[in-house]
PDB file of C-alpha atoms in Angstrom:
ATOM      1  CA  MET A  89     -76.896 129.437-203.059  1.00 48.00           C
ATOM      2  CA  ARG A  90     -75.192 126.074-202.732  1.00 48.00           C
ATOM      3  CA  ARG A  91     -72.261 127.267-204.809  1.00 49.00           C
ATOM      4  CA  ILE A  92     -71.821 130.293-202.661  1.00 45.00           C
ATOM      5  CA  VAL A  93     -71.793 128.267-199.454  1.00 42.00           C
ATOM      6  CA  GLY A  94     -69.480 125.704-201.089  1.00 46.00           C
ATOM      7  CA  PHE A  95     -67.133 128.524-202.149  1.00 45.00           C
ATOM      8  CA  PHE A  96     -66.905 130.207-198.723  1.00 44.00           C
ATOM      9  CA  LEU A  97     -67.184 127.297-196.403  1.00 42.00           C
ATOM     10  CA  PRO A  98     -63.631 125.939-196.810  1.00 45.00           C
ATOM     11  CA  GLY A  99     -62.208 129.413-196.176  1.00 45.00           C
ATOM     12  CA  PHE A 100     -64.391 129.881-193.114  1.00 40.00           C
ATOM     13  CA  VAL A 101     -63.402 126.551-191.695  1.00 40.00           C
ATOM     14  CA  LEU A 102     -59.697 127.276-192.289  1.00 39.00           C
ATOM     15  CA  CYS A 103     -60.047 130.673-190.597  1.00 39.00           C
ATOM     16  CA  PHE A 104     -61.876 129.127-187.657  1.00 39.00           C
ATOM     17  CA  LEU A 105     -59.258 126.442-187.212  1.00 38.00           C
ATOM     18  CA  SER A 106     -56.418 128.920-187.386  1.00 38.00           C
ATOM     19  CA  VAL A 107     -57.980 131.127-184.759  1.00 40.00           C
ATOM     20  CA  GLY A 108     -58.547 128.118-182.516  1.00 40.00           C
ATOM     21  CA  TRP A 109     -54.866 127.201-182.946  1.00 36.00           C
ATOM     22  CA  VAL A 110     -53.704 130.675-181.976  1.00 41.00           C
ATOM     23  CA  TYR A 111     -55.739 130.629-178.785  1.00 41.00           C
ATOM     24  CA  ALA A 112     -54.541 127.101-177.938  1.00 39.00           C
ATOM     25  CA  ALA A 113     -50.925 128.467-177.989  1.00 59.00           C
ATOM     26  CA  GLU A 114     -51.612 131.138-175.380  1.00 66.00           C
ATOM     27  CA  PRO A 115     -50.274 130.391-172.002  1.00 70.00           C
ATOM     28  CA  PRO A 116     -52.885 129.798-169.252  1.00 74.00           C
ATOM     29  CA  ILE A 117     -53.730 132.484-166.824  1.00 72.00           C
ATOM     30  CA  GLU A 118     -52.730 131.355-163.335  1.00 72.00           C
ATOM     31  CA  GLN A 119     -54.214 133.809-160.886  1.00 68.00           C
ATOM     32  CA  LYS A 120     -53.282 133.956-157.266  1.00 66.00           C
ATOM     33  CA  PRO A 121     -56.075 132.301-155.235  1.00 65.00           C
ATOM     34  CA  PHE A 122     -56.758 135.165-152.797  1.00 75.00           C
ATOM     35  CA  ALA A 123     -55.911 138.145-155.095  1.00 80.00           C
ATOM     36  CA  THR A 124     -58.545 140.877-155.158  1.00 89.00           C
ATOM     37  CA  HIS A 125     -56.788 142.978-157.748  1.00 93.00           C
ATOM     38  CA  HIS A 126     -55.414 141.881-161.119  1.00 94.00           C
ATOM     39  CA  ILE A 127     -53.115 144.288-163.024  1.00 97.00           C
ATOM     40  CA  VAL A 128     -51.036 144.056-166.115  1.00 98.00           C
ATOM     41  CA  LEU A 129     -48.258 146.635-166.751  1.00 98.00           C
ATOM     42  CA  GLN A 130     -47.107 147.223-170.337  1.00 98.00           C
ATOM     43  CA  ILE A 131     -43.560 148.017-171.301  1.00 98.00           C
ATOM     44  CA  SER A 132     -43.075 148.677-174.961  1.00 97.00           C
ATOM     45  CA  ASP A 133     -40.528 151.487-174.735  1.00 95.00           C
ATOM     46  CA  ALA A 134     -36.700 151.136-174.776  1.00 93.00           C
ATOM     47  CA  SER A 135     -36.223 154.073-172.509  1.00 95.00           C
ATOM     48  CA  ALA A 136     -34.281 153.297-169.295  1.00 95.00           C
ATOM     49  CA  GLN A 137     -36.469 155.809-167.424  1.00 96.00           C
ATOM     50  CA  LYS A 138     -39.650 154.113-168.645  1.00 97.00           C
ATOM     51  CA  GLN A 139     -38.347 150.661-167.608  1.00 96.00           C
ATOM     52  CA  ALA A 140     -37.466 151.998-164.199  1.00 97.00           C
ATOM     53  CA  LEU A 141     -40.871 153.606-163.894  1.00 98.00           C
ATOM     54  CA  VAL A 142     -42.623 150.347-164.726  1.00 98.00           C
ATOM     55  CA  LEU A 143     -40.604 148.531-162.057  1.00 98.00           C
ATOM     56  CA  ASN A 144     -41.242 151.390-159.532  1.00 98.00           C
ATOM     57  CA  VAL A 145     -44.991 151.118-160.218  1.00 98.00           C
ATOM     58  CA  ALA A 146     -44.835 147.405-159.772  1.00 98.00           C
ATOM     59  CA  GLY A 147     -43.087 147.715-156.451  1.00 97.00           C
ATOM     60  CA  ASN A 148     -45.397 150.503-155.219  1.00 97.00           C
ATOM     61  CA  LEU A 149     -48.513 148.506-156.156  1.00 97.00           C
ATOM     62  CA  MET A 150     -47.197 145.471-154.311  1.00 96.00           C
ATOM     63  CA  LYS A 151     -46.388 147.488-151.186  1.00 96.00           C
ATOM     64  CA  HIS A 152     -49.877 149.091-151.359  1.00 96.00           C
ATOM     65  CA  TYR A 153     -51.982 146.023-151.905  1.00 95.00           C
ATOM     66  CA  GLY A 154     -49.662 143.232-150.617  1.00 93.00           C
ATOM     67  CA  ALA A 155     -48.360 140.233-152.419  1.00 91.00           C
ATOM     68  CA  ASP A 156     -51.370 138.060-151.603  1.00 92.00           C
ATOM     69  CA  LYS A 157     -53.992 140.624-152.707  1.00 94.00           C
ATOM     70  CA  LEU A 158     -52.393 141.634-155.982  1.00 95.00           C
ATOM     71  CA  ASP A 159     -51.807 139.483-159.119  1.00 95.00           C
ATOM     72  CA  LEU A 160     -49.397 141.479-161.202  1.00 97.00           C
ATOM     73  CA  GLU A 161     -48.008 140.637-164.598  1.00 97.00           C
ATOM     74  CA  ILE A 162     -45.561 142.735-166.644  1.00 98.00           C
ATOM     75  CA  VAL A 163     -45.622 142.268-170.424  1.00 98.00           C
ATOM     76  CA  ALA A 164     -42.686 143.440-172.510  1.00 98.00           C
ATOM     77  CA  PHE A 165     -42.826 143.710-176.283  1.00 98.00           C
ATOM     78  CA  GLY A 166     -41.254 145.813-179.043  1.00 97.00           C
ATOM     79  CA  PRO A 167     -38.316 147.903-177.824  1.00 97.00           C
ATOM     80  CA  GLY A 168     -39.568 147.236-174.289  1.00 97.00           C
ATOM     81  CA  LEU A 169     -38.300 143.669-174.512  1.00 98.00           C
ATOM     82  CA  ARG A 170     -34.861 145.107-173.731  1.00 97.00           C
ATOM     83  CA  MET A 171     -35.974 145.278-170.105  1.00 98.00           C
ATOM     84  CA  LEU A 172     -36.034 141.500-169.928  1.00 98.00           C
ATOM     85  CA  LEU A 173     -32.659 140.923-171.548  1.00 97.00           C
ATOM     86  CA  ASP A 174     -30.187 139.206-169.251  1.00 97.00           C
ATOM     87  CA  ASP A 175     -27.697 142.026-169.477  1.00 95.00           C
ATOM     88  CA  ASN A 176     -30.228 144.740-168.433  1.00 95.00           C
ATOM     89  CA  VAL A 177     -29.233 146.913-165.419  1.00 95.00           C
ATOM     90  CA  ASN A 178     -32.634 146.142-163.810  1.00 96.00           C
ATOM     91  CA  LYS A 179     -31.960 142.402-163.571  1.00 96.00           C
ATOM     92  CA  THR A 180     -31.679 142.451-159.767  1.00 97.00           C
ATOM     93  CA  ARG A 181     -34.923 144.414-159.421  1.00 97.00           C
ATOM     94  CA  ILE A 182     -36.759 141.946-161.698  1.00 98.00           C
ATOM     95  CA  ARG A 183     -35.437 139.057-159.635  1.00 98.00           C
ATOM     96  CA  ALA A 184     -36.558 140.691-156.392  1.00 97.00           C
ATOM     97  CA  LEU A 185     -40.057 141.413-157.692  1.00 98.00           C
ATOM     98  CA  ALA A 186     -40.491 137.850-158.948  1.00 97.00           C
ATOM     99  CA  LYS A 187     -39.064 136.287-155.725  1.00 97.00           C
ATOM    100  CA  ASN A 188     -40.565 138.518-153.092  1.00 96.00           C
ATOM    101  CA  TYR A 189     -43.941 139.359-154.674  1.00 96.00           C
ATOM    102  CA  ASP A 190     -44.476 136.652-157.372  1.00 95.00           C
ATOM    103  CA  VAL A 191     -44.633 139.267-160.123  1.00 97.00           C
ATOM    104  CA  LYS A 192     -44.810 137.575-163.572  1.00 97.00           C
ATOM    105  CA  PHE A 193     -42.761 138.782-166.489  1.00 98.00           C
ATOM    106  CA  ASP A 194     -43.833 137.977-170.074  1.00 98.00           C
ATOM    107  CA  ALA A 195     -41.512 138.410-173.023  1.00 98.00           C
ATOM    108  CA  CYS A 196     -42.960 138.743-176.567  1.00 98.00           C
ATOM    109  CA  GLY A 197     -41.981 135.835-178.692  1.00 98.00           C
ATOM    110  CA  ASN A 198     -42.553 137.899-181.934  1.00 97.00           C
ATOM    111  CA  THR A 199     -40.149 140.557-180.776  1.00 98.00           C
ATOM    112  CA  LEU A 200     -37.652 137.989-179.543  1.00 98.00           C
ATOM    113  CA  ALA A 201     -37.705 136.410-183.040  1.00 97.00           C
ATOM    114  CA  LYS A 202     -37.011 139.854-184.573  1.00 97.00           C
ATOM    115  CA  PHE A 203     -34.202 140.496-182.181  1.00 96.00           C
ATOM    116  CA  THR A 204     -32.759 137.104-183.037  1.00 96.00           C
ATOM    117  CA  GLN A 205     -33.049 137.819-186.752  1.00 96.00           C
ATOM    118  CA  LYS A 206     -31.332 141.198-186.498  1.00 95.00           C
ATOM    119  CA  LEU A 207     -28.606 140.132-184.056  1.00 94.00           C
ATOM    120  CA  GLY A 208     -27.862 136.764-185.687  1.00 96.00           C
ATOM    121  CA  TYR A 209     -28.288 134.982-182.344  1.00 96.00           C
ATOM    122  CA  LYS A 210     -30.976 134.558-179.730  1.00 96.00           C
ATOM    123  CA  PRO A 211     -30.375 136.999-176.901  1.00 97.00           C
ATOM    124  CA  ALA A 212     -30.513 135.639-173.301  1.00 98.00           C
ATOM    125  CA  LEU A 213     -33.468 136.622-171.170  1.00 98.00           C
ATOM    126  CA  VAL A 214     -33.581 137.038-167.439  1.00 98.00           C
ATOM    127  CA  PRO A 215     -34.584 133.594-165.885  1.00 97.00           C
ATOM    128  CA  GLU A 216     -37.798 135.171-164.554  1.00 98.00           C
ATOM    129  CA  ALA A 217     -39.158 135.892-168.051  1.00 98.00           C
ATOM    130  CA  THR A 218     -41.648 133.608-169.699  1.00 97.00           C
ATOM    131  CA  VAL A 219     -41.807 133.796-173.456  1.00 97.00           C
ATOM    132  CA  VAL A 220     -45.352 134.209-174.795  1.00 97.00           C
ATOM    133  CA  PRO A 221     -46.266 134.043-178.476  1.00 97.00           C
ATOM    134  CA  ALA A 222     -47.258 137.728-178.750  1.00 98.00           C
ATOM    135  CA  GLY A 223     -47.004 140.387-176.026  1.00 98.00           C
ATOM    136  CA  ALA A 224     -49.896 142.496-177.301  1.00 97.00           C
ATOM    137  CA  ALA A 225     -52.072 139.334-177.506  1.00 97.00           C
ATOM    138  CA  ARG A 226     -51.178 138.414-173.964  1.00 97.00           C
ATOM    139  CA  ILE A 227     -52.355 141.782-172.780  1.00 98.00           C
ATOM    140  CA  VAL A 228     -55.599 141.317-174.638  1.00 97.00           C
ATOM    141  CA  GLN A 229     -55.968 137.881-173.016  1.00 96.00           C
ATOM    142  CA  LEU A 230     -55.379 139.194-169.569  1.00 96.00           C
ATOM    143  CA  VAL A 231     -57.721 142.217-169.975  1.00 97.00           C
ATOM    144  CA  THR A 232     -60.391 139.808-171.251  1.00 95.00           C
ATOM    145  CA  HIS A 233     -60.003 137.878-167.993  1.00 94.00           C
ATOM    146  CA  GLY A 234     -60.531 140.999-165.824  1.00 94.00           C
ATOM    147  CA  TYR A 235     -57.004 142.428-165.485  1.00 96.00           C
ATOM    148  CA  VAL A 236     -56.637 146.216-165.472  1.00 97.00           C
ATOM    149  CA  LEU A 237     -54.066 147.503-167.977  1.00 97.00           C
ATOM    150  CA  LEU A 238     -51.672 150.211-166.854  1.00 97.00           C
ATOM    151  CA  ARG A 239     -49.155 151.742-169.201  1.00 96.00           C
ATOM    152  CA  PRO A 240     -46.921 154.051-167.104  1.00 92.00           C
TER     153      PRO A 240
END
């Protein structure tokens, strides 16, 4: 029995420490103090129509609930990261949502690294974007903290 524990224990400890390290790298969740609704919108599609739809939904939700009552975060990963590139046609809409309603925009670090590898340079993101280690993991983190996931 001792040999079995001795054999598996180092692997278990290493696994535990690596999981702890991953969670430590996640950005904190900063909720609005008076928000009664917490929503995360996912964009993982390169389609211009899908990107416009996500931004339309964000704007409609903010108008419906109000900026103080709604905490809204948009997470872009995979092909959807294109929405947060600095040369995207929706740049003005993103800026307005961030400025007028305090909508947060998360860019997947994993996808950004792949884009950088394929392009040979790191593409510029809109200034409103915050790079998170992994977009899908950010969504899981938010949902775990009570956010409702919408994928228009």
